[in-house]
mmCIF file of C-alpha atoms in Angstrom:
data_model
loop_
_atom_site.group_PDB
_atom_site.id
_atom_site.type_symbol
_atom_site.label_atom_id
_atom_site.label_comp_id
_atom_site.label_asym_id
_atom_site.label_seq_id
_atom_site.Cartn_x
_atom_site.Cartn_y
_atom_site.Cartn_z
ATOM 1 C CA HIS T 1 20.072 -12.204 23.591
ATOM 2 C CA LEU T 2 17.578 -9.756 22.434
ATOM 3 C CA GLN T 3 18.957 -6.746 24.066
ATOM 4 C CA THR T 4 22.015 -7.235 21.727
ATOM 5 C CA ASP T 5 21.418 -9.563 18.388
ATOM 6 C CA ALA T 6 20.643 -6.881 15.810
ATOM 7 C CA PHE T 7 19.478 -10.767 14.116
ATOM 8 C CA THR T 8 16.951 -11.395 16.352
ATOM 9 C CA LEU T 9 15.146 -7.837 16.435
ATOM 10 C CA SER T 10 15.066 -8.121 12.890
ATOM 11 C CA PHE T 11 13.539 -11.600 12.798
ATOM 12 C CA TYR T 12 10.820 -10.124 15.298
ATOM 13 C CA HIS T 13 10.142 -7.135 12.950
ATOM 14 C CA THR T 14 9.732 -9.276 10.044
ATOM 15 C CA LEU T 15 7.700 -12.034 11.817
ATOM 16 C CA GLY T 16 5.131 -8.915 13.000
ATOM 17 C CA GLN T 17 4.391 -8.726 8.884
ATOM 18 C CA ILE T 18 2.228 -12.271 9.714
ATOM 19 C CA PRO T 19 -0.312 -10.850 12.073
ATOM 20 C CA GLY T 20 -0.790 -7.894 9.817
ATOM 21 C CA MET T 21 -1.384 -9.815 6.759
ATOM 22 C CA MET T 22 -3.667 -12.070 8.346
ATOM 23 C CA LEU T 23 -5.787 -8.682 9.750
ATOM 24 C CA ALA T 24 -5.996 -7.530 5.899
ATOM 25 C CA SER T 25 -6.523 -10.524 4.445
ATOM 26 C CA GLY T 26 -9.747 -11.089 7.057
ATOM 27 C CA LEU T 27 -10.708 -7.230 7.132
ATOM 28 C CA ILE T 28 -10.435 -6.344 3.417
ATOM 29 C CA ASP T 29 -13.772 -6.944 2.009
ATOM 30 C CA LEU T 30 -15.122 -6.538 5.629
ATOM 31 C CA ALA T 31 -13.578 -2.878 6.443
ATOM 32 C CA GLY T 32 -13.029 -2.196 2.813
ATOM 33 C CA ARG T 33 -10.201 -1.337 0.745
ATOM 34 C CA LYS T 34 -10.073 2.520 1.279
ATOM 35 C CA ARG T 35 -10.493 2.063 5.197
ATOM 36 C CA LEU T 36 -7.684 -0.433 5.507
ATOM 37 C CA VAL T 37 -5.212 2.156 3.521
ATOM 38 C CA ILE T 38 -6.060 4.746 6.209
ATOM 39 C CA ILE T 39 -5.688 2.667 9.064
ATOM 40 C CA GLY T 40 -2.291 0.853 7.846
ATOM 41 C CA PHE T 41 -0.675 4.399 6.863
ATOM 42 C CA GLY T 42 -2.102 6.082 9.840
ATOM 43 C CA GLY T 43 -1.115 3.382 12.120
ATOM 44 C CA GLY T 44 2.447 3.691 10.657
ATOM 45 C CA SER T 45 2.749 7.441 11.286
ATOM 46 C CA ILE T 46 2.000 6.911 14.553
ATOM 47 C CA ALA T 47 4.642 4.092 14.970
ATOM 48 C CA LEU T 48 7.150 5.773 13.712
ATOM 49 C CA MET T 49 6.696 9.287 15.077
ATOM 50 C CA PHE T 50 7.111 7.181 18.427
ATOM 51 C CA LEU T 51 10.377 5.561 17.080
ATOM 52 C CA SER T 52 11.345 9.291 16.115
ATOM 53 C CA SER T 53 10.906 10.642 19.533
ATOM 54 C CA THR T 54 12.537 7.359 21.434
ATOM 55 C CA ALA T 55 15.876 7.549 18.566
ATOM 56 C CA LYS T 56 15.713 11.651 19.904
ATOM 57 C CA SER T 57 15.315 10.547 23.447
ATOM 58 C CA ILE T 58 18.316 7.725 22.752
ATOM 59 C CA HIS T 59 20.877 10.235 21.374
ATOM 60 C CA SER T 60 20.136 12.928 23.856
ATOM 61 C CA THR T 61 20.701 10.860 26.778
ATOM 62 C CA GLY T 62 23.686 9.337 25.386
ATOM 63 C CA LYS T 63 22.719 5.380 25.926
ATOM 64 C CA ASP T 64 22.608 2.682 23.476
ATOM 65 C CA ILE T 65 19.926 1.522 21.911
ATOM 66 C CA ALA T 66 20.736 -2.006 23.195
ATOM 67 C CA ASP T 67 19.938 -0.640 27.174
ATOM 68 C CA GLY T 68 17.175 -3.059 28.198
ATOM 69 C CA MET T 69 14.393 -0.837 28.360
ATOM 70 C CA TYR T 70 14.749 1.163 24.853
ATOM 71 C CA SER T 71 15.479 -2.326 23.350
ATOM 72 C CA VAL T 72 12.158 -3.503 24.201
ATOM 73 C CA VAL T 73 10.460 -0.174 23.565
ATOM 74 C CA VAL T 74 12.274 -0.166 19.862
ATOM 75 C CA LEU T 75 11.262 -3.611 18.799
ATOM 76 C CA GLY T 76 7.759 -3.397 20.146
ATOM 77 C CA LEU T 77 7.263 0.154 18.078
ATOM 78 C CA ALA T 78 8.975 -1.690 15.015
ATOM 79 C CA CYS T 79 6.854 -4.883 15.006
ATOM 80 C CA PHE T 80 3.533 -2.569 15.278
ATOM 81 C CA TYR T 81 4.891 -0.391 12.468
ATOM 82 C CA SER T 82 5.436 -3.460 10.386
ATOM 83 C CA ILE T 83 2.111 -4.736 10.585
ATOM 84 C CA PHE T 84 0.357 -1.495 10.212
ATOM 85 C CA LEU T 85 2.627 -1.682 6.978
ATOM 86 C CA SER T 86 1.504 -4.742 5.962
ATOM 87 C CA ILE T 87 -2.172 -3.763 6.331
ATOM 88 C CA GLY T 88 -1.613 -0.805 4.401
ATOM 89 C CA TRP T 89 0.698 -1.855 1.274
ATOM 90 C CA LEU T 90 -1.718 -5.200 0.925
ATOM 91 C CA SER T 91 -4.799 -3.098 1.072
ATOM 92 C CA ILE T 92 -3.373 -0.351 -1.520
ATOM 93 C CA GLU T 93 -2.628 -3.276 -3.847
ATOM 94 C CA CYS T 94 -5.705 -4.510 -4.735
ATOM 95 C CA LEU T 95 -7.332 -1.070 -4.446
ATOM 96 C CA SER T 96 -4.763 0.265 -7.161
ATOM 97 C CA THR T 97 -5.372 -2.919 -9.202
ATOM 98 C CA GLU T 98 -9.408 -2.428 -9.071
ATOM 99 C CA SER T 99 -8.748 1.098 -9.638
ATOM 100 C CA PHE T 100 -8.194 0.506 -13.989
ATOM 101 C CA PRO T 101 -10.014 -0.035 -16.338
ATOM 102 C CA THR T 102 -9.886 -3.839 -17.639
ATOM 103 C CA ARG T 103 -8.207 -3.283 -20.773
ATOM 104 C CA VAL T 104 -5.485 -1.063 -18.911
ATOM 105 C CA ARG T 105 -5.442 -3.009 -15.568
ATOM 106 C CA SER T 106 -2.381 -4.892 -16.149
ATOM 107 C CA THR T 107 -0.644 -1.785 -17.386
ATOM 108 C CA GLY T 108 -1.463 0.125 -14.873
ATOM 109 C CA ARG T 109 -0.563 -2.130 -12.170
ATOM 110 C CA GLY T 110 2.942 -2.361 -13.462
ATOM 111 C CA VAL T 111 3.160 1.276 -13.797
ATOM 112 C CA CYS T 112 2.482 1.357 -10.088
ATOM 113 C CA VAL T 113 4.697 -1.363 -8.810
ATOM 114 C CA ALA T 114 7.851 -0.048 -11.030
ATOM 115 C CA SER T 115 7.052 3.559 -9.440
ATOM 116 C CA GLY T 116 7.013 1.716 -6.171
ATOM 117 C CA ARG T 117 10.462 -0.009 -6.625
ATOM 118 C CA ILE T 118 12.110 3.096 -8.212
ATOM 119 C CA ALA T 119 11.295 5.135 -5.093
ATOM 120 C CA GLY T 120 12.112 2.231 -2.666
ATOM 121 C CA PHE T 121 15.558 2.597 -4.599
ATOM 122 C CA SER T 122 15.877 6.037 -4.434
ATOM 123 C CA VAL T 123 15.211 6.787 -0.820
ATOM 124 C CA GLN T 124 17.841 4.541 0.506
ATOM 125 C CA PHE T 125 20.488 7.392 -0.635
ATOM 126 C CA MET T 126 18.418 9.854 1.938
ATOM 127 C CA TYR T 127 18.479 7.115 4.388
ATOM 128 C CA GLY T 128 22.202 6.495 4.080
ATOM 129 C CA TYR T 129 23.076 10.275 4.463
ATOM 130 C CA PHE T 130 21.028 10.500 7.517
ATOM 131 C CA ILE T 131 22.186 7.520 9.372
ATOM 132 C CA ASN T 132 25.940 9.013 8.340
ATOM 133 C CA GLN T 133 24.867 12.322 10.330
ATOM 134 C CA ASN T 134 23.447 10.366 13.028
ATOM 135 C CA GLU T 135 20.049 12.039 12.409
ATOM 136 C CA ILE T 136 18.173 8.726 12.708
ATOM 137 C CA SER T 137 14.850 10.880 14.542
ATOM 138 C CA THR T 138 14.886 13.339 11.389
ATOM 139 C CA MET T 139 14.757 10.515 9.022
ATOM 140 C CA LEU T 140 11.646 8.727 10.627
ATOM 141 C CA ALA T 141 10.049 11.972 11.380
ATOM 142 C CA MET T 142 10.035 12.190 7.497
ATOM 143 C CA ALA T 143 8.946 9.137 6.811
ATOM 144 C CA SER T 144 5.858 9.697 9.553
ATOM 145 C CA ALA T 145 4.993 13.016 7.538
ATOM 146 C CA LEU T 146 4.791 10.607 4.203
ATOM 147 C CA ALA T 147 2.614 8.529 5.728
ATOM 148 C CA VAL T 148 0.563 11.188 6.583
ATOM 149 C CA PHE T 149 0.972 12.251 2.968
ATOM 150 C CA GLY T 150 -0.657 8.933 2.201
ATOM 151 C CA VAL T 151 -3.575 8.823 4.425
ATOM 152 C CA ILE T 152 -4.783 12.108 2.774
ATOM 153 C CA VAL T 153 -4.303 10.917 -0.574
ATOM 154 C CA ALA T 154 -6.095 7.676 0.441
ATOM 155 C CA CYS T 155 -9.144 9.760 1.693
ATOM 156 C CA GLN T 156 -9.423 11.360 -2.271
ATOM 157 C CA THR T 157 -9.633 7.999 -3.794
ATOM 158 C CA THR T 158 -13.177 6.055 -4.667
ATOM 159 C CA ASP T 159 -13.209 2.854 -2.653
ATOM 160 C CA THR T 160 -13.735 -0.307 -4.554
ATOM 161 C CA THR T 161 -15.201 -2.726 -2.277
ATOM 162 C CA ASN T 162 -18.090 -4.771 -3.621
ATOM 163 C CA VAL T 163 -18.015 -2.525 -6.207
ATOM 164 C CA ASP T 164 -18.461 -4.682 -9.641
ATOM 165 C CA LEU T 165 -16.425 -4.265 -12.264
ATOM 166 C CA GLN T 166 -18.425 -3.520 -14.979
ATOM 167 C CA ASP T 167 -15.916 -2.877 -17.922
ATOM 168 C CA HIS T 168 -15.824 -6.692 -19.298
ATOM 169 C CA TRP T 169 -14.649 -7.886 -22.172
ATOM 170 C CA ASP T 170 -17.719 -10.330 -22.384
ATOM 171 C CA ASN T 171 -20.465 -7.407 -22.600
ATOM 172 C CA GLY T 172 -21.278 -8.296 -26.066
ATOM 173 C CA LYS T 173 -18.696 -6.014 -28.086
ATOM 174 C CA GLY T 174 -15.407 -7.568 -30.037
ATOM 175 C CA ALA T 175 -12.114 -6.560 -29.544
ATOM 176 C CA ASP T 176 -12.223 -4.365 -32.309
ATOM 177 C CA GLU T 177 -15.348 -2.286 -31.255
ATOM 178 C CA THR T 178 -14.597 1.074 -29.109
ATOM 179 C CA PHE T 179 -14.862 1.707 -25.578
ATOM 180 C CA ASP T 180 -15.483 5.177 -23.785
ATOM 181 C CA TYR T 181 -15.585 4.773 -20.065
ATOM 182 C CA ASP T 182 -16.655 7.366 -17.774
ATOM 183 C CA ALA T 183 -15.482 8.442 -14.274
ATOM 184 C CA ASN T 184 -16.281 4.743 -12.705
ATOM 185 C CA GLY T 185 -15.023 2.750 -15.536
ATOM 186 C CA VAL T 186 -18.216 1.564 -16.967
ATOM 187 C CA ASP T 187 -18.567 1.938 -20.731
ATOM 188 C CA LYS T 188 -20.824 4.670 -21.703
ATOM 189 C CA ILE T 189 -20.833 3.195 -25.433
ATOM 190 C CA PRO T 190 -23.721 0.547 -25.990
ATOM 191 C CA PRO T 191 -22.705 -2.708 -27.347
ATOM 192 C CA LYS T 192 -23.831 -3.842 -31.337
ATOM 193 C CA SER T 193 -26.662 -5.764 -31.170
ATOM 194 C CA THR T 194 -25.731 -9.733 -30.916
ATOM 195 C CA SER T 195 -29.435 -10.990 -31.389
ATOM 196 C CA PHE T 196 -30.226 -14.084 -33.380
ATOM 197 C CA ALA T 197 -32.686 -11.828 -35.656
ATOM 198 C CA ASP T 198 -29.542 -9.234 -36.176
ATOM 199 C CA LYS T 199 -27.011 -12.225 -37.090
ATOM 200 C CA LYS T 200 -29.786 -13.480 -39.531
ATOM 201 C CA HIS T 201 -30.125 -10.095 -40.861
ATOM 202 C CA LYS T 202 -26.558 -9.631 -41.596
ATOM 203 C CA ILE T 203 -26.363 -13.144 -43.228
#
């Protein structure tokens, strides 16, 4: 029933996320966040480009996606895309969170998540237009190009793998003291003295 059951195709596509999550979890500290983001979006872009070519071939030949060979090819490419997508997004979740200083990390992460949700909601209107115009290959090609843009942006980021986050609240400063972070998120203002002699002098 693989050729005709859309729910089965969707199930196998979603099932492809499991190996992607396992690979990302096992390699996130070995290969590094930045490298996995590049691999994830790069592999996803390649899979989308092949899907675009396949969709164009199906459209030009007038065949249905339920035809034996095409259904297997589309399912395989969709699963590969799902694997790479899981690797890329799980890695960028970790990288983006660790890129913010501690005192604004929750806010920064929240802004990133909200922006992603808004983009995911808005793009559905564009996808709907292309599907109504039977331009699925164009839609997939555009998604592939955006994934390439993601690779380019990832190459410009700073990898946080095995990098200590120096901006801790327990570095000798109180909550009412001033922090000034450099480009690496390290506080440039030294903490006030908290030695016993200093406290005795204040008393």
